[in-house]
Coordinates of C-alpha atoms in Angstrom, one line a residue:
X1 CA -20.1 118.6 29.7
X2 CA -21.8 121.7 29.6
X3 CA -23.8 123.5 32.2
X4 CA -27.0 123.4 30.1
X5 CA -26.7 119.7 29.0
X6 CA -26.3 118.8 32.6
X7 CA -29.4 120.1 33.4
X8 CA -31.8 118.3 30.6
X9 CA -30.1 115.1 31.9
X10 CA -31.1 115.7 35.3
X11 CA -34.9 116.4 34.5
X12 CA -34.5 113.6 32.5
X13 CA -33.9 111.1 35.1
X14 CA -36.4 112.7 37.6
X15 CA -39.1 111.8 34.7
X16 CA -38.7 108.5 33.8
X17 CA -37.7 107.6 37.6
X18 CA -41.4 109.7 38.8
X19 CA -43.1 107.1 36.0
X20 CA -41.3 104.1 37.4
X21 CA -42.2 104.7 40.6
X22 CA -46.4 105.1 39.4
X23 CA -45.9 101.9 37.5
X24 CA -44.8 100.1 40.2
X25 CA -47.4 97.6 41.5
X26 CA -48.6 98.0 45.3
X27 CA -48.6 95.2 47.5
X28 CA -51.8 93.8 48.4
X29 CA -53.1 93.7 52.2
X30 CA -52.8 90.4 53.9
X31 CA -56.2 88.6 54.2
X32 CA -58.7 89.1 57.4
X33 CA -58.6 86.4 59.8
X34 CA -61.9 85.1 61.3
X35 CA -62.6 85.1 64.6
X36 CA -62.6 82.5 67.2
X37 CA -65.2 81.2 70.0
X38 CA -64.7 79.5 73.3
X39 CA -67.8 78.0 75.5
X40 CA -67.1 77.7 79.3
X41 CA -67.5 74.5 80.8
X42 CA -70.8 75.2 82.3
X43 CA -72.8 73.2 81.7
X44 CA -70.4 70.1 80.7
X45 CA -70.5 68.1 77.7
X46 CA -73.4 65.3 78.0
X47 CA -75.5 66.4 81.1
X48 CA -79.0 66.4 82.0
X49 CA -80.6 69.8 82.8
X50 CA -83.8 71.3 83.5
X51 CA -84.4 73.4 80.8
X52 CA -83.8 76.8 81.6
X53 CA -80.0 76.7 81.0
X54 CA -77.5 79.6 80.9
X55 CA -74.5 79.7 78.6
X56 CA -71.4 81.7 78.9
X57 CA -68.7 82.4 76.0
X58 CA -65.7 84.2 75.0
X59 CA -64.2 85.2 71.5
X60 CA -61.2 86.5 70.4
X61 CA -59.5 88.1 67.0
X62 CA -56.2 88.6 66.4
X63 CA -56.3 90.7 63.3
X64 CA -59.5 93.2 64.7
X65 CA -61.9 93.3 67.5
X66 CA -65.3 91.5 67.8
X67 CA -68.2 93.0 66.9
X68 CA -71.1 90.5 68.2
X69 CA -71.8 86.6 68.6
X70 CA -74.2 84.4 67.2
X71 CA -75.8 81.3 69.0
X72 CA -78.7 78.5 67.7
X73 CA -79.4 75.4 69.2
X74 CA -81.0 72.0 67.5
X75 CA -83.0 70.3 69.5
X76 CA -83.6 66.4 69.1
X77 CA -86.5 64.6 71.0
X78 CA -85.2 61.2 71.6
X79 CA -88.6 59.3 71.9
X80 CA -90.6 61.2 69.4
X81 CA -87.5 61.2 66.9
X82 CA -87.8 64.0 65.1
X83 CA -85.9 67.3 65.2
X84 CA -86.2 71.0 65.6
X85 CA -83.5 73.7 64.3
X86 CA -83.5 77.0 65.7
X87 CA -82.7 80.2 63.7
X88 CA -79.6 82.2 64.7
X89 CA -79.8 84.7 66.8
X90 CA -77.3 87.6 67.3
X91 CA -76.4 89.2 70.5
X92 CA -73.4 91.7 71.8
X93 CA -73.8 89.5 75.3
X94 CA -71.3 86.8 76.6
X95 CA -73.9 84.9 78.1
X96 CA -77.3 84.5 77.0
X97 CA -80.5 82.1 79.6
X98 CA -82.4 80.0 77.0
X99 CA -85.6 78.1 78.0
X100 CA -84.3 75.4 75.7
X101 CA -87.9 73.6 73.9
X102 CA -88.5 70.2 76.1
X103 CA -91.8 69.0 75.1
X104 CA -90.4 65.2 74.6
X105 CA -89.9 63.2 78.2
X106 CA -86.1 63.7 76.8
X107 CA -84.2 66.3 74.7
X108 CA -80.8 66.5 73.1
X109 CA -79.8 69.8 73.0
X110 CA -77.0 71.1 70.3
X111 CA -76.0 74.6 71.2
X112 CA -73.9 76.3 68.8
X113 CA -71.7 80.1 69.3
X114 CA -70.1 81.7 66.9
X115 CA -68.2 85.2 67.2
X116 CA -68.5 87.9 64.3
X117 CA -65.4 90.5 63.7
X118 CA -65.3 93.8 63.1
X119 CA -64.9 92.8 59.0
X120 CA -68.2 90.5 59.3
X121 CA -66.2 87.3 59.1
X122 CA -68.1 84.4 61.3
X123 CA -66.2 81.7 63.1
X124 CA -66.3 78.8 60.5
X125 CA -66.4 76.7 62.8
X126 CA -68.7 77.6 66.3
X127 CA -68.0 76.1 69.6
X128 CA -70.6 74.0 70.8
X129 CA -71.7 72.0 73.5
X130 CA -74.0 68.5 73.5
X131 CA -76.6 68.1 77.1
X132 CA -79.9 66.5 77.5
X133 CA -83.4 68.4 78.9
X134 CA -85.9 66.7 80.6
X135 CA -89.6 68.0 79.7
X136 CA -90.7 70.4 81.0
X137 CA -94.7 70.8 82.3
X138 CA -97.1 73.8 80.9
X139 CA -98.4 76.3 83.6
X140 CA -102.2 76.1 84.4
X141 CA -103.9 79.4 83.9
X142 CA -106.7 80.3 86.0
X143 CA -109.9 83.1 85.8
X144 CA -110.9 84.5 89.0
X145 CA -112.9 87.3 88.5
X146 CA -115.6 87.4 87.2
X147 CA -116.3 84.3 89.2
X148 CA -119.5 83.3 87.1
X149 CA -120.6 82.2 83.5
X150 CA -122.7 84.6 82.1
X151 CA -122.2 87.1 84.7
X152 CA -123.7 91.1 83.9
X153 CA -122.0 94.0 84.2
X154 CA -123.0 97.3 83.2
X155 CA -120.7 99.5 80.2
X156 CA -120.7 102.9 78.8
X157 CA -118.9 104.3 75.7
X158 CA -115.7 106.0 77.6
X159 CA -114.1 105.3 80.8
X160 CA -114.9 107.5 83.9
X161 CA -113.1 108.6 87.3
X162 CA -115.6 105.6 88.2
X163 CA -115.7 103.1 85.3
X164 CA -112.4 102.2 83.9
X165 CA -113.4 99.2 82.3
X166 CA -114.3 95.5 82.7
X167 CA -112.0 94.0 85.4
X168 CA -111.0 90.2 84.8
X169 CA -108.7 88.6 87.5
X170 CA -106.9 85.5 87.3
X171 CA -103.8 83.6 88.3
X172 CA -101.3 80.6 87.0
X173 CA -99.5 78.3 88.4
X174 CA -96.8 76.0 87.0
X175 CA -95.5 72.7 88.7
X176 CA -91.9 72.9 87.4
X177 CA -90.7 76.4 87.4
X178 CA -92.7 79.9 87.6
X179 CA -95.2 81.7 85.8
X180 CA -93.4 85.1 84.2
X181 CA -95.9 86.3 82.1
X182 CA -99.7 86.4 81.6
X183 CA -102.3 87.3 78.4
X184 CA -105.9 87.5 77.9
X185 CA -108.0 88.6 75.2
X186 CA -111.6 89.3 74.1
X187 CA -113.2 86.9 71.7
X188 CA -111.5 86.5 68.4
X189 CA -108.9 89.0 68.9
X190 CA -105.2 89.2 69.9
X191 CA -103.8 88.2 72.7
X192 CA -102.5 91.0 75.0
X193 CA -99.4 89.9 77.1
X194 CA -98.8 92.0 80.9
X195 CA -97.2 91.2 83.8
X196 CA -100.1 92.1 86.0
X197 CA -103.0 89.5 87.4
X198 CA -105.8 92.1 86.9
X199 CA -106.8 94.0 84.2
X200 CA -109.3 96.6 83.5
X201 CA -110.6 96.0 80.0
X202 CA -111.9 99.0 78.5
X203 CA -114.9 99.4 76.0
X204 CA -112.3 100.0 72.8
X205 CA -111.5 95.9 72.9
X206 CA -115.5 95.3 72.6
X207 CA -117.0 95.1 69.3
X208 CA -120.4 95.3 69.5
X209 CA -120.1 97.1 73.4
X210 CA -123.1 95.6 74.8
X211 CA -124.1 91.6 74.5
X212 CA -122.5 88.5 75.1
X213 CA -118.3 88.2 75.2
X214 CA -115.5 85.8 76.1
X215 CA -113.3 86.1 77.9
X216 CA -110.2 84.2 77.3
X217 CA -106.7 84.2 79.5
X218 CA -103.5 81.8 79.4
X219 CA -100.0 82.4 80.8
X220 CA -95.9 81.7 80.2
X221 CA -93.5 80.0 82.2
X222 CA -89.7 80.4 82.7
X223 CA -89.5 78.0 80.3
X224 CA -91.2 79.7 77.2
X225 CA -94.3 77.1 77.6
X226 CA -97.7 78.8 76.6
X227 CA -100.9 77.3 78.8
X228 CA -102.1 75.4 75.9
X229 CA -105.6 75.0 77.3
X230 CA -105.9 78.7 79.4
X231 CA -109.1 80.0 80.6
X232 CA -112.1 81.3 79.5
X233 CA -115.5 82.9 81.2
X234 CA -118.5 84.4 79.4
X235 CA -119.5 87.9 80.1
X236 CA -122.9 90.0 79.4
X237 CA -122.8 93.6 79.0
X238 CA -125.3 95.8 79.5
X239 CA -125.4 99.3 78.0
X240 CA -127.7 101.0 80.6
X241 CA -130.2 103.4 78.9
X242 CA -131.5 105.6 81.8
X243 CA -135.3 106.0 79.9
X244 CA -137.0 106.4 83.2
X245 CA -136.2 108.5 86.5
X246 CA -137.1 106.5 90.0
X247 CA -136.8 102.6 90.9
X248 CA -137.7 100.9 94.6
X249 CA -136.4 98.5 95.8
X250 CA -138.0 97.2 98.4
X251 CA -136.8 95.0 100.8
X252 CA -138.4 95.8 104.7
X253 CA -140.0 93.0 106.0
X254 CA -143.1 93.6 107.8
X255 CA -143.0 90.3 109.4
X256 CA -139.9 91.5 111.2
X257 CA -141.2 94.6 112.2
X258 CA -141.4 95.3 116.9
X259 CA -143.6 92.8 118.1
X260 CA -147.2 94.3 118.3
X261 CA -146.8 96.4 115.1
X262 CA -149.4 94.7 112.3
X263 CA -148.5 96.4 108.7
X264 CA -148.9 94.8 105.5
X265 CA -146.6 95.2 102.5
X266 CA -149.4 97.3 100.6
X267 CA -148.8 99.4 103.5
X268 CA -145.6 99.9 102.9
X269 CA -145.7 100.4 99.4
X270 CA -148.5 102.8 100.2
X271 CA -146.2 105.3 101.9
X272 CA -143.7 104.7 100.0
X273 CA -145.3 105.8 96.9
X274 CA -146.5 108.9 98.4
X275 CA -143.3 109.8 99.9
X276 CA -141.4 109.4 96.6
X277 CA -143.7 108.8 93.5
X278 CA -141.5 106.1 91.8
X279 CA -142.0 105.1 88.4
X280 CA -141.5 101.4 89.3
X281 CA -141.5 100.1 92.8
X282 CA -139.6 96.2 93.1
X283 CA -140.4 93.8 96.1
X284 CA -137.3 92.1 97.1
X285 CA -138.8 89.4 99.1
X286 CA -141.0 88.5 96.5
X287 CA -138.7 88.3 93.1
X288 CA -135.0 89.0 94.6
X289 CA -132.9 91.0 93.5
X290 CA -134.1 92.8 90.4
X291 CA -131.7 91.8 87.1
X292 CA -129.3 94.5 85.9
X293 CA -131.2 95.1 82.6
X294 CA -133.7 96.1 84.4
X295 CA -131.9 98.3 86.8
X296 CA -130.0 100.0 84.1
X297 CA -133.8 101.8 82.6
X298 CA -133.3 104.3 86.1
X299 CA -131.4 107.1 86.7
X300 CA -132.1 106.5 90.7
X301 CA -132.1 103.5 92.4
X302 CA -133.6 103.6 96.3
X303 CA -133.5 100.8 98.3
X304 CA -135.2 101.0 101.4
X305 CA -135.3 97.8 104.8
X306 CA -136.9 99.1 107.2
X307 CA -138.1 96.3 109.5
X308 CA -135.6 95.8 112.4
X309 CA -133.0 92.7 113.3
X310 CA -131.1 91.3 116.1
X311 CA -130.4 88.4 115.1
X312 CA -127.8 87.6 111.8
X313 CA -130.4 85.4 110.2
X314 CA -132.4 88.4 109.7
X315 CA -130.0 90.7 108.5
X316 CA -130.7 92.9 105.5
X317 CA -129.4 91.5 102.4
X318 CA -128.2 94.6 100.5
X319 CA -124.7 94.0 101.4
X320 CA -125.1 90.3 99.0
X321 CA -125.7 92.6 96.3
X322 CA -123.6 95.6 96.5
X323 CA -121.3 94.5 93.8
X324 CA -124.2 94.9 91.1
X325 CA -124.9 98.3 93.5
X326 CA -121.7 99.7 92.8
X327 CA -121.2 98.4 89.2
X328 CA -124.7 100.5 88.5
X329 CA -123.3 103.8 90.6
X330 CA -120.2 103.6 88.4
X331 CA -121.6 103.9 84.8
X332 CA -123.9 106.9 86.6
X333 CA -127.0 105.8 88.5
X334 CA -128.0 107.4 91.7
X335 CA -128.6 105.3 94.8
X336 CA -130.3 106.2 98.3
X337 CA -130.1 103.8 100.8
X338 CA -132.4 103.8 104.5
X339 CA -133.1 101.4 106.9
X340 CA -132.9 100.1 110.1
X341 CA -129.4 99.5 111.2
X342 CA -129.0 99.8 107.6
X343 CA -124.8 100.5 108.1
X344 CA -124.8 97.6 110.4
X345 CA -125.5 95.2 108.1
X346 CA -122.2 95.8 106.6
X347 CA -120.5 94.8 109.8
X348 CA -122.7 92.1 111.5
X349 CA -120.3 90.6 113.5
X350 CA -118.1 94.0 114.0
X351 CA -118.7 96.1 117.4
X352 CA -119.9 99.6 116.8
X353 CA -118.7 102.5 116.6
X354 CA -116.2 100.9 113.4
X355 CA -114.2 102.8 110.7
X356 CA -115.0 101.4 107.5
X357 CA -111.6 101.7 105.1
X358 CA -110.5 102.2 101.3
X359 CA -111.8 100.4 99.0
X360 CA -115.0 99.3 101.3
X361 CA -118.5 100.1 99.7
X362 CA -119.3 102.4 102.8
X363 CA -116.2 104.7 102.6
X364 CA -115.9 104.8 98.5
X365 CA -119.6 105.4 97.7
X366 CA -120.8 106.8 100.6
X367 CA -117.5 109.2 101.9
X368 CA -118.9 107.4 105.3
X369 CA -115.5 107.3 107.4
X370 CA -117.0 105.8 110.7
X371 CA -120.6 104.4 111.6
X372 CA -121.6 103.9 114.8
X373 CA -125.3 102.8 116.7
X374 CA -127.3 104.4 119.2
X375 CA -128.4 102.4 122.0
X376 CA -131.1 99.6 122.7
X377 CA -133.2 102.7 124.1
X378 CA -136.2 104.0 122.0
X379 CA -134.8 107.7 122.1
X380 CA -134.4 108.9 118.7
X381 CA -137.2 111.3 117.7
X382 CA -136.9 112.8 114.6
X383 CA -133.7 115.0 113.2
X384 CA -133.0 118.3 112.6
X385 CA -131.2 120.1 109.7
X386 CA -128.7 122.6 109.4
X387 CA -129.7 126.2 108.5
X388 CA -127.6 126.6 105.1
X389 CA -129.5 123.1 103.8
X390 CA -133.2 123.7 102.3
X391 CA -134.4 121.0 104.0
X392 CA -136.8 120.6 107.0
X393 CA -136.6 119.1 110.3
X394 CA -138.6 115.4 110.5
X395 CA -140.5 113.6 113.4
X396 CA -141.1 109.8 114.1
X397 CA -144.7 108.5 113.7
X398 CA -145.4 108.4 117.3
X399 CA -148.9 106.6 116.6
X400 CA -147.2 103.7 115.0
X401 CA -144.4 103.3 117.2
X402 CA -146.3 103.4 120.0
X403 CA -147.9 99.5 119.0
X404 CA -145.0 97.6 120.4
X405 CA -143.3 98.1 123.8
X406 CA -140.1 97.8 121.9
X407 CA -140.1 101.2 120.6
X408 CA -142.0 103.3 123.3
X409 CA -140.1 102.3 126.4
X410 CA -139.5 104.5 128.0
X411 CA -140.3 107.2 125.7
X412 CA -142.2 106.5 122.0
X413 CA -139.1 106.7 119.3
X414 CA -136.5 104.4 117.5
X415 CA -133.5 102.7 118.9
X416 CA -130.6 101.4 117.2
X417 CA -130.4 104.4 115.4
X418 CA -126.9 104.4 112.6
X419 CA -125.1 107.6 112.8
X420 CA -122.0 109.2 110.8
X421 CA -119.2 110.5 113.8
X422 CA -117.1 110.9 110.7
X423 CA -117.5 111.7 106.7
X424 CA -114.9 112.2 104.3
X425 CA -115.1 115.1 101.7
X426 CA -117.7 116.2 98.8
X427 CA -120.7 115.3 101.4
X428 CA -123.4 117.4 103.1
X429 CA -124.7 116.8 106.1
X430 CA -128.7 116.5 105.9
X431 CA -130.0 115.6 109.3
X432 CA -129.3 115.0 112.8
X433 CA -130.1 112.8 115.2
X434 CA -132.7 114.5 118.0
X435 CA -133.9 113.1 121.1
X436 CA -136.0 114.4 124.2
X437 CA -133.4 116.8 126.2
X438 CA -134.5 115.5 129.9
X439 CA -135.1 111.7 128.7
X440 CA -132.7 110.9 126.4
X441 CA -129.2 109.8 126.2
X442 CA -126.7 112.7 125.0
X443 CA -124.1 110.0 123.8
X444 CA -124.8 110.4 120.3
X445 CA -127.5 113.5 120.2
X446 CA -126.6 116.1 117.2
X447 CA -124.5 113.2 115.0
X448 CA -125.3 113.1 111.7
X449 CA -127.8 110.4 110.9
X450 CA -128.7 111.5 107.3
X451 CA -125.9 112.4 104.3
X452 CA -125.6 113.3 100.7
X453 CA -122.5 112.6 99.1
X454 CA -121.6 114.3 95.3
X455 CA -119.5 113.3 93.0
X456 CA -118.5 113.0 89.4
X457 CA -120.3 110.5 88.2
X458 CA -123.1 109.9 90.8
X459 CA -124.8 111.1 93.6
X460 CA -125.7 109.2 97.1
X461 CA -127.8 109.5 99.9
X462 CA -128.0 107.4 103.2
X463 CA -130.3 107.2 105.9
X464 CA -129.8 105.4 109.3
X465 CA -133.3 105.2 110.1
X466 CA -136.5 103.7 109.1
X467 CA -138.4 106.2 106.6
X468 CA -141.3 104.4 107.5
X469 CA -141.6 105.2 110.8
X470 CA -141.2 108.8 110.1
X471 CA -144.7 111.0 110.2
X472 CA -146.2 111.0 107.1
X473 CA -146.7 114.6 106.3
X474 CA -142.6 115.0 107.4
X475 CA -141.7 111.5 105.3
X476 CA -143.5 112.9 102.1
X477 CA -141.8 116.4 102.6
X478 CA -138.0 115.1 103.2
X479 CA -138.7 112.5 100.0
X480 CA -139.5 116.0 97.8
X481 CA -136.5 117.8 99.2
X482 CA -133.8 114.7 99.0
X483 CA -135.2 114.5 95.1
X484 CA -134.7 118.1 94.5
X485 CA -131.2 118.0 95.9
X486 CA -130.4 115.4 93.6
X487 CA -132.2 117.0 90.7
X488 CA -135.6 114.9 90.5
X489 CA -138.8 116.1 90.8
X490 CA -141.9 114.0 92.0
X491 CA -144.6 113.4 89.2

């Protein structure tokens, strides 16, 4: 054979062996096999649980890995003889808590596992476990604030440092487990779901913002019950409309006043009216306190009780109403508060001097850190000002106050006198007290007895002493000055 012919021959056979080879068929991969599940033996086949229940598991694949598990349970209640079939749920856990549905007195419970390979092939057949529940009771929700029907607050279009919002309060209980989770919601609307027990419901979830709302709350227990019954309160809000400057409230009791003294309530309102030229004047002991739709038509609200107490009986009854006081300072009104023993009647039972803390009507809305009471000693006056204030120094009436040996033993003036030993910031101080060099007592001469406090939203002033009881002339010119600073002018 030939060199050349040897050659072809050997191409030839490198062909046709090339084609066999592509012709040849290629074996096909050997099938995916499923996965499989385990259950632990917790709880065992057949038992009677409460019905939170946690479930552990295990898979396993011998031809992959697993990717995730899928679990279910049927539920069967035995005396009401029906059935309910839950949808599968998928999970990368080993374990999963289930608050397993228990409304009959007993519940057959068929939980079902099933692990899922890295192909997406199930377990054909899941592991499963058979126990019983016994029923489980729904948690009682409660409303505690607001505490009545119909109650009035005041609203405004935004939310302030000072007003955030509506605040509803309330609490559940549940006599089988615990209460995890709460909900409330305005009217017809959704239901809002938090883990806290007070809210602060701003005017977005109000539609209109002023009128009549409800107020509706219900709560979840550890066992995925819903309060079927919940809560519900009905609210009134009032949008305030500030049309006119200057209300009084007045609230002094002349009957009250020192022994000896004989003034009448036009006598009051008399001086009053001079001293601050309200637009409306209110008399407390007559009609009570005034309502808020009312209140909400003034930009300043002064609120004057200037007869003096000794007895609890005949305390001043603005503290009863300082939660209306402070819901009108935080949409914006104004407020000036005097009296005698005015602070006190914060603290009745409380020995002066006394530090008043957070979240107290006297600290937050007054910046008053400590109060504190001059002695039963008629020594007190008048007060002086400061030289960088614009204000002018003021005298008691010594003509009046000398009608009842109370107040003009041994010299003619006022006793039980409130002072400030300490303010917090943002305040001014706008008068001192004064007594008599040679007769009176130093203790508390040169405190601050009158203070203006600014802030953001409103403006407050507080007197310790009886305006009333001031001179006339002195009264009417500290009323012009106090209005001025707070950007009121008398008509």
């Amino acid at each position: 054979m030939n060199k050349g012919l040897f050659v072809v021959i050997f191409l030839v056979v490198i062909v046709v062996a090339l084609f066999i080879s592509c012709e040849r068929e290629l074996s096909k991969p050997s099938p995916n096999k499923p996965p499989n599940t385990t259950l632990a033996n917790i709880p065992v086949e057949g038992d009677t649980l409460f019905a939170l229940v946690t479930l552990h598991w295990d898979g396993e694949d011998d031809d992959g890995f697993i990717e995730a598990y899928e679990y279910r349970y049927i539920t069967r209640h035995i005396f009401a003889g029906d059935s309910v079939i839950h949808d599968w749920v998928r999970t990368e856990e080993t374990s999963v808590t289930i608050p397993f549905e228990s409304s009959d007195k007993l519940n057959r419970q068929r939980f079902q596992v099933r692990a899922v390979d890295n192909m997406g092939d199930v377990d054909p057949s899941p592991a499963e476990r058979v126990f019983y529940t016994v029923q489980t009771i729904y948690p009682e929700t409660e409303i505690v604030f607001p505490e009545k029907e119909n109650q009035k607050f005041f609203v405004i279009d935004g939310v302030t440092d000072w007003w955030q919002g509506i605040r509803l309060s309330f609490t559940a209980k549940d006599k089988d487990g615990e209460v995890v989770e709460y909900a409330w919601a305005v009217d017809s609307s959704e239901w809002h779901w938090t883990s806290d027990t007070t809210v602060l419901i701003g005017p977005e979830f109000f539609n209109p913002l002023d009128g009549k709302h409800k107020l509706k709350v219900t709560s979840r227990d550890n066992t995925n019950l819903v309060d079927p019954v919940g809560d519900s309160i009905h609210v009134i809000l009032i949008r305030p409309t500030w049309e006119r400057d200057i209300l009084i409230v007045d609230e002094t009791d002349e009957s009250k006043f020192p022994t000896g003294m004989h003034y009448k309530d036009a006598d009051v309102d008399s001086f009053y009216y001079k001293v601050f030229k309200p637009d409306t004047m209110w008399d407390y002991k007559k009609s009570g306190m005034p309502p808020k739709d009312f209140i909400g038509k003034f930009k300043l609200l002064i609120w004057h009780a200037d007869n003096y107490y000794t007895y609890e009986k005949d305390v001043h009854k603005l503290p009863e109403h300082i939660e209306d006081i402070m819901d009108y300072m935080n949409v914006g009104g104004d407020f000036i508060m005097s009296g005698w023993r005015i602070l006190k009647s914060f603290a009745v039972d409380e020995p002066f001097p006394k530090a008043f803390d957070e979240g107290t009507f006297i600290h937050d809305y007054l910046h008053i850190k400590k109060a504190d009471e001059s002695a039963p000693i008629p020594d007190f006056n008048g007060a002086y000002v400061s030289d960088t204030l614009n204000f002018s120094d003021i005298f008691v009436d010594s003509v009046k106050l000398s009608e009842s040996y109370l107040t003009s033993v041994p010299t003619i003036g006022l006793m039980y006198v409130n002072v400030i030993p300490e303010a917090a910031g943002f305040t001014d101080v706008l008068y001192r007290y004064r007594n008599n060099d040679y007769t009176g007592i130093p203790t508390h001469r040169g405190y601050p007895c009158g203070l203006r406090y600014y802030g953001t939203v409103f403006d407050a002033v507080v007197l310790g002493f009886p305006i009333f009881f001031i001179k006339e002339e002195d009264a009417i010119r500290m009323g012009g000055e106090i209005l001025r600073s707070l950007g009121y002018e008398r008509k």
